[in-house]
Tab-separated table of C-alpha atoms in Angstrom:
chain	number	residue	atom	x	y	z
A	23	MET	CA	19.380	19.779	-8.554
A	24	CYS	CA	21.332	16.589	-8.483
A	25	ASN	CA	19.892	13.737	-10.356
A	26	LEU	CA	19.785	10.411	-7.749
A	27	ARG	CA	19.536	8.060	-10.768
A	28	HIS	CA	22.293	6.528	-12.686
A	29	LYS	CA	21.547	7.572	-16.235
A	30	THR	CA	22.165	6.367	-19.509
A	31	GLU	CA	22.350	8.413	-22.866
A	32	ASN	CA	20.072	6.499	-24.740
A	33	LYS	CA	16.419	5.717	-24.331
A	34	GLY	CA	15.299	2.710	-23.307
A	35	SER	CA	18.816	1.800	-21.728
A	36	CYS	CA	19.130	0.524	-18.693
A	37	GLU	CA	19.843	2.232	-14.922
A	38	GLU	CA	22.058	0.544	-12.663
A	39	TYR	CA	21.083	0.940	-8.798
A	40	CYS	CA	22.046	-0.420	-5.465
A	41	TYR	CA	19.766	2.000	-3.388
A	42	LYS	CA	16.273	2.402	-3.723
A	43	ALA	CA	13.502	4.135	-1.855
A	44	VAL	CA	9.803	3.804	-1.761
A	45	LYS	CA	7.661	6.338	-0.532
A	46	SER	CA	3.958	5.892	-0.074
A	47	GLY	CA	2.588	8.966	1.897
A	48	LYS	CA	4.106	9.015	5.288
A	49	HIS	CA	6.097	5.965	4.944
A	50	ILE	CA	9.391	5.666	3.485
A	51	GLU	CA	11.258	2.071	2.943
A	52	LEU	CA	14.884	1.991	1.987
A	53	TYR	CA	16.854	-0.518	0.721
A	54	ILE	CA	20.335	-1.369	0.368
A	55	TYR	CA	21.443	-3.816	-1.751
A	56	LYS	CA	25.041	-4.888	-0.736
A	57	ASP	CA	26.236	-8.021	-2.924
A	58	LYS	CA	24.616	-7.058	-6.448
A	59	ASN	CA	23.558	-3.883	-8.357
A	60	PHE	CA	20.528	-4.007	-10.265
A	61	LYS	CA	19.155	-2.608	-13.660
A	62	ARG	CA	15.780	-1.494	-15.192
A	63	LYS	CA	15.011	0.385	-17.919
A	64	THR	CA	15.020	4.211	-17.590
A	65	LYS	CA	12.248	6.138	-17.173
A	66	GLU	CA	11.329	9.831	-16.175
A	67	THR	CA	14.482	11.942	-14.650
A	68	ASN	CA	13.456	12.175	-11.213
A	69	ASP	CA	14.894	12.510	-7.664
A	70	LEU	CA	15.249	11.398	-3.976
A	71	MET	CA	14.154	14.968	-2.841
A	72	LYS	CA	10.344	13.890	-4.267
A	73	ILE	CA	10.662	11.329	-1.761
A	74	ILE	CA	11.963	12.838	1.332
A	75	ASN	CA	11.681	16.501	1.038
A	76	ASP	CA	10.646	18.353	4.318
A	77	TRP	CA	11.237	14.979	6.529
A	78	ASP	CA	13.318	14.255	9.144
A	79	ILE	CA	14.678	11.594	10.980
A	80	THR	CA	15.276	10.383	14.284
A	81	GLU	CA	16.854	7.734	16.391
A	82	ASN	CA	14.440	5.508	17.527
A	83	GLU	CA	15.630	2.210	20.010
A	84	LYS	CA	15.478	-0.781	17.301
A	85	LYS	CA	12.163	-2.576	17.241
A	86	ASP	CA	12.637	-6.697	17.757
A	87	LYS	CA	13.229	-8.575	14.076
A	88	LYS	CA	9.512	-9.428	13.377
A	89	GLU	CA	8.942	-12.219	11.143
A	90	GLU	CA	6.436	-10.468	8.878
A	91	GLU	CA	8.988	-7.973	8.154
A	92	MET	CA	11.501	-10.398	7.236
A	93	LYS	CA	9.239	-12.231	4.895
A	94	ASP	CA	7.948	-8.768	3.053
A	95	VAL	CA	11.648	-7.975	2.324
A	96	VAL	CA	12.740	-11.419	1.386
A	97	GLU	CA	9.448	-12.236	-0.909
A	98	GLU	CA	10.619	-8.960	-2.757
A	99	PHE	CA	12.853	-11.225	-4.498
A	100	ALA	CA	11.429	-14.939	-4.182
A	101	PRO	CA	10.032	-16.773	-7.395
A	102	VAL	CA	6.570	-16.735	-7.794
A	103	GLN	CA	5.647	-20.412	-7.084
A	104	LYS	CA	3.085	-20.516	-4.000
A	105	LEU	CA	-0.258	-19.091	-3.496
A	106	ASP	CA	1.269	-17.279	-0.226
A	107	ASN	CA	3.775	-15.468	-2.093
A	108	ASN	CA	1.428	-14.443	-4.442
A	109	LEU	CA	-1.137	-12.891	-1.645
A	110	ARG	CA	2.142	-11.413	0.317
A	111	ARG	CA	3.331	-9.321	-2.718
A	112	THR	CA	-0.292	-8.666	-3.160
A	113	GLN	CA	-0.737	-7.084	0.275
A	114	LYS	CA	2.227	-5.175	-0.101
A	115	ARG	CA	1.644	-3.348	-2.986
A	116	LEU	CA	-1.927	-2.623	-1.350
A	117	ARG	CA	-0.742	-1.493	1.572
A	118	ARG	CA	1.571	1.022	-0.449
A	119	VAL	CA	-1.482	2.041	-2.127
A	120	ILE	CA	-3.368	2.511	0.757
A	121	ASN	CA	-0.753	4.693	2.675
A	122	SER	CA	-0.169	6.962	-0.134
A	123	ASN	CA	-3.404	8.167	-0.014
A	124	LEU	CA	-4.391	8.091	3.237
A	125	GLY	CA	-4.696	11.765	4.819
A	126	GLN	CA	-4.260	13.426	1.108
A	127	TYR	CA	-7.815	14.487	0.535
A	128	GLU	CA	-9.940	17.527	1.224
A	129	GLU	CA	-12.827	15.173	2.675
A	130	GLN	CA	-12.138	13.201	5.601
A	131	ASP	CA	-11.425	9.578	4.429
A	132	LYS	CA	-14.349	7.133	5.050
A	133	PHE	CA	-14.082	3.047	5.617
A	134	LEU	CA	-16.981	1.728	3.944
A	135	THR	CA	-18.437	-1.855	4.364
A	136	LEU	CA	-21.203	-2.937	1.386
A	137	THR	CA	-23.126	-6.433	1.908
A	138	CYS	CA	-25.759	-8.524	-0.224
A	139	PRO	CA	-27.631	-11.669	1.003
A	140	LYS	CA	-26.515	-14.624	-0.974
A	141	LEU	CA	-24.086	-12.894	-3.010
A	142	LYS	CA	-21.569	-15.933	-4.115
A	143	SER	CA	-20.630	-15.099	-7.629
A	144	ARG	CA	-17.441	-12.768	-7.860
A	145	GLU	CA	-18.638	-11.939	-11.548
A	146	LYS	CA	-21.978	-10.683	-10.499
A	147	ALA	CA	-20.111	-9.170	-7.169
A	148	CYS	CA	-17.876	-7.031	-9.469
A	149	ARG	CA	-20.576	-6.068	-11.761
A	150	MET	CA	-22.463	-4.797	-8.671
A	151	PHE	CA	-19.479	-2.790	-7.197
A	152	LYS	CA	-19.075	-1.184	-10.635
A	153	SER	CA	-22.463	0.126	-10.655
A	154	PHE	CA	-22.310	1.155	-7.009
A	155	ILE	CA	-19.507	3.323	-7.902
A	156	LYS	CA	-21.206	4.495	-10.961
A	157	ASN	CA	-24.138	5.691	-9.248
A	158	LEU	CA	-21.698	7.487	-6.422
A	159	ARG	CA	-19.788	9.439	-8.769
A	160	TYR	CA	-23.019	10.307	-10.609
A	161	ASN	CA	-24.607	12.080	-7.592
A	162	TYR	CA	-22.032	12.866	-5.504
A	163	GLY	CA	-18.778	13.719	-7.836
A	164	ASP	CA	-16.207	12.048	-10.114
A	165	GLU	CA	-13.366	13.618	-7.345
A	166	ILE	CA	-14.435	10.446	-5.255
A	167	GLN	CA	-11.605	7.876	-5.096
A	168	TYR	CA	-11.253	4.552	-3.521
A	169	ILE	CA	-9.762	1.296	-2.873
A	170	ALA	CA	-11.846	-1.924	-2.108
A	171	VAL	CA	-11.655	-5.544	-1.393
A	172	MET	CA	-13.823	-8.463	-1.667
A	173	GLU	CA	-14.011	-11.102	1.179
A	174	ILE	CA	-16.197	-13.959	1.843
A	175	GLN	CA	-17.929	-14.511	5.154
A	176	ASN	CA	-16.274	-17.476	6.407
A	177	GLY	CA	-16.891	-17.134	9.788
A	178	ASP	CA	-13.118	-16.636	10.815
A	179	ARG	CA	-14.382	-13.386	12.530
A	180	LEU	CA	-17.243	-14.674	13.786
A	181	GLU	CA	-17.865	-15.638	17.279
A	182	ASP	CA	-19.783	-18.604	16.041
A	183	PRO	CA	-18.198	-20.016	12.676
A	184	SER	CA	-20.860	-22.193	11.972
A	185	LYS	CA	-23.197	-18.946	11.494
A	186	ALA	CA	-20.881	-18.202	8.288
A	187	THR	CA	-22.757	-17.291	4.974
A	188	LYS	CA	-20.306	-17.537	2.667
A	189	ASP	CA	-21.971	-14.389	0.996
A	190	ILE	CA	-19.427	-12.158	-0.690
A	191	HIS	CA	-19.120	-8.631	0.809
A	192	PHE	CA	-17.012	-5.482	0.515
A	193	HIS	CA	-14.566	-3.345	2.262
A	194	VAL	CA	-13.950	0.185	0.662
A	195	LEU	CA	-11.897	2.799	1.735
A	196	LEU	CA	-13.268	6.096	-0.137
A	197	PHE	CA	-11.073	9.154	-0.234
A	198	ASN	CA	-12.586	12.563	-1.097
A	199	CYS	CA	-15.971	11.694	-0.656
A	200	PRO	CA	-18.642	13.895	0.674
A	201	TYR	CA	-20.991	13.142	3.856
A	202	ILE	CA	-23.756	11.008	2.787
A	203	PRO	CA	-26.300	9.647	4.836
A	204	GLN	CA	-26.548	6.058	5.619
A	205	LYS	CA	-30.088	5.327	5.000
A	206	VAL	CA	-29.378	7.244	1.721
A	207	LEU	CA	-25.980	5.341	0.779
A	208	GLN	CA	-27.737	2.066	1.407
A	209	ASP	CA	-31.391	2.459	-0.110
A	210	LYS	CA	-30.286	4.673	-3.335
A	211	VAL	CA	-26.711	4.225	-3.971
A	212	TRP	CA	-26.167	0.502	-2.975
A	213	LYS	CA	-29.589	-0.836	-3.219
A	214	HIS	CA	-28.512	-4.606	-2.550
A	215	GLY	CA	-28.009	-4.772	1.355
A	216	ILE	CA	-26.872	-3.025	4.326
A	217	VAL	CA	-24.395	-0.488	4.318
A	218	ASP	CA	-22.004	0.632	6.874
A	219	ILE	CA	-20.367	3.766	6.268
A	220	ARG	CA	-17.934	5.423	9.166
A	221	LYS	CA	-15.459	8.633	8.898
A	222	ILE	CA	-11.923	7.281	9.906
A	223	GLN	CA	-10.703	8.935	13.282
A	224	ASP	CA	-7.542	6.552	13.986
A	225	TYR	CA	-5.147	6.095	11.593
A	226	THR	CA	-3.259	3.507	13.201
A	227	ASP	CA	-2.464	0.669	10.637
A	228	ILE	CA	-5.665	1.348	8.447
A	229	SER	CA	-3.449	-0.155	5.319
A	230	GLY	CA	-3.083	-3.690	7.615
A	231	TYR	CA	-6.658	-3.575	8.318
A	232	LEU	CA	-7.757	-3.543	5.189
A	233	VAL	CA	-5.006	-5.565	3.707
A	234	ASN	CA	-6.079	-8.637	6.270
A	235	TYR	CA	-8.938	-8.731	3.734
A	236	LEU	CA	-7.509	-9.871	1.188
A	237	SER	CA	-8.269	-13.533	0.886
A	238	LYS	CA	-6.728	-16.908	-0.486
A	239	ASP	CA	-10.364	-18.127	-1.177
A	240	ASP	CA	-10.054	-19.916	-4.663
A	241	THR	CA	-13.991	-18.036	-5.480
A	242	LEU	CA	-11.782	-14.804	-4.974
A	243	CYS	CA	-8.149	-15.528	-6.605
A	244	VAL	CA	-9.022	-16.380	-9.743
A	245	LYS	CA	-5.715	-15.827	-12.217
A	246	GLY	CA	-5.549	-12.790	-14.302
A	247	LYS	CA	-7.871	-10.952	-11.715
A	248	ARG	CA	-7.391	-8.465	-9.253
A	249	SER	CA	-8.189	-9.229	-5.549
A	250	TYR	CA	-8.410	-5.380	-5.008
A	251	PHE	CA	-9.907	-2.638	-6.841
A	252	PRO	CA	-8.201	0.754	-6.445
A	253	SER	CA	-9.764	3.772	-8.922
A	254	LYS	CA	-7.516	5.016	-11.887
A	255	LYS	CA	-6.516	8.192	-10.124
A	256	LEU	CA	-5.384	7.468	-6.635
A	257	LYS	CA	-2.053	8.705	-5.793
A	258	LYS	CA	0.755	6.194	-6.455
A	259	PRO	CA	3.924	5.106	-4.625
A	260	VAL	CA	6.791	7.089	-5.474
A	261	GLU	CA	10.470	4.674	-6.537
A	262	GLU	CA	13.498	6.335	-6.922
A	263	ILE	CA	17.094	4.393	-7.412
A	264	SER	CA	20.595	5.592	-6.812
A	265	MET	CA	24.170	4.760	-6.820
A	266	ASP	CA	25.078	7.380	-4.969
A	267	LYS	CA	25.043	6.331	-0.876
A	268	ASP	CA	26.235	9.569	-0.048
A	269	LEU	CA	23.650	11.631	-1.928
A	270	ILE	CA	20.969	9.461	-0.835
A	271	PHE	CA	22.080	9.391	3.024
A	272	LYS	CA	22.362	13.195	2.879
A	273	PHE	CA	18.680	13.640	1.939
A	274	LEU	CA	18.011	11.377	4.647
A	275	THR	CA	19.461	12.876	7.455
A	276	ASP	CA	18.606	16.420	6.177
A	277	THR	CA	14.972	15.693	7.055
A	278	LYS	CA	12.820	14.460	10.087
A	279	ASN	CA	11.808	10.951	9.901
A	280	GLU	CA	11.171	8.265	12.820
A	281	LEU	CA	13.229	4.840	12.575
A	282	GLN	CA	10.188	2.406	12.803
A	283	PHE	CA	12.063	-0.793	11.788
A	284	SER	CA	15.810	-1.903	10.661
A	285	ALA	CA	17.302	-5.038	9.804
A	286	GLU	CA	19.539	-6.990	7.461
A	287	TYR	CA	18.559	-10.262	5.692
A	288	PHE	CA	20.060	-12.123	2.916
A	289	VAL	CA	18.008	-13.722	0.462
A	290	GLU	CA	19.177	-16.241	-2.424
A	291	ARG	CA	20.518	-15.011	-5.848
A	292	VAL	CA	20.708	-10.954	-4.427
A	293	GLY	CA	22.742	-11.516	-1.415
A	294	ASN	CA	22.762	-9.106	1.903
A	295	ILE	CA	20.079	-6.698	2.083
A	296	SER	CA	19.933	-3.912	4.717
A	297	TYR	CA	16.246	-2.490	4.968
A	298	MET	CA	14.945	0.207	6.906
A	299	LYS	CA	11.318	1.645	7.498
A	300	LEU	CA	10.957	5.297	8.387
A	301	ILE	CA	7.658	6.887	8.702
A	302	GLN	CA	7.013	10.898	8.837
A	303	LYS	CA	7.704	12.785	12.344
A	304	ASP	CA	5.771	16.019	12.423
A	305	ASP	CA	8.044	17.424	15.324
A	306	ASP	CA	11.193	17.103	17.500
A	307	GLU	CA	14.566	17.020	15.776
A	308	SER	CA	16.552	14.197	15.802
A	309	GLU	CA	19.055	11.926	13.997
A	310	ILE	CA	19.268	8.472	13.083
A	311	SER	CA	22.229	5.992	12.859
A	312	ILE	CA	21.863	4.724	8.948
A	313	ILE	CA	22.709	0.980	8.174
A	314	SER	CA	25.566	1.045	6.257
């Protein structure tokens, strides 16, 4: 099998690339850098087949360019100067991790909300959540994985914002978690307040739903501290790079995916970038026109 990476012989040397693909579960992002090649330290040899094996591509009507999509691509390389840039990059990382894990486990994925009256301290909230996860795994299995986001009830989602409590609470995606009665989870595992747990029935933009809870609040955005909490054994997004356009496009056009979005951007110090977002398509043979 052909190696898609531009390899060098010395361990610890750099590999050069102008094409990058990121696979997050059923989602693929493809970056084509037109004006500048990039280098990074070599890692274990892998190939793009791990990203797009058994997938197809279909040509869909090109979606209108969305401002949010453009910001995501541009800020991939933007200098980290503002809180908004940091938040957007965190949102992108979180979205990719979520998409890499949805629908990947034996048990049905679940959405969980943990509340606690008068909880204002970030440090105390973190300790309580760690204790909850310890209790959960002790009673229901170490195989349970999770992604959690803290939020402060600031009234943005209330009909009457004046009723905001400013309490910290958690929104959690649970993976590989068996059925647990809500009352048991609330009274014997969490023990601090109301718990809501539901099986995920509609997977439409679950990642976007959780990502939107990421906060710019100074109480939660502490320098050097995570704003979300992923378990260590989650499935990770897979990133592959190459200098070989024909090889990448051969794999892409030999598999079945649906083109969701494509556009071209200019980024200072990087140049022109072509970007494609694809999603796994389960049926219907199709083709795609590639941005070149």
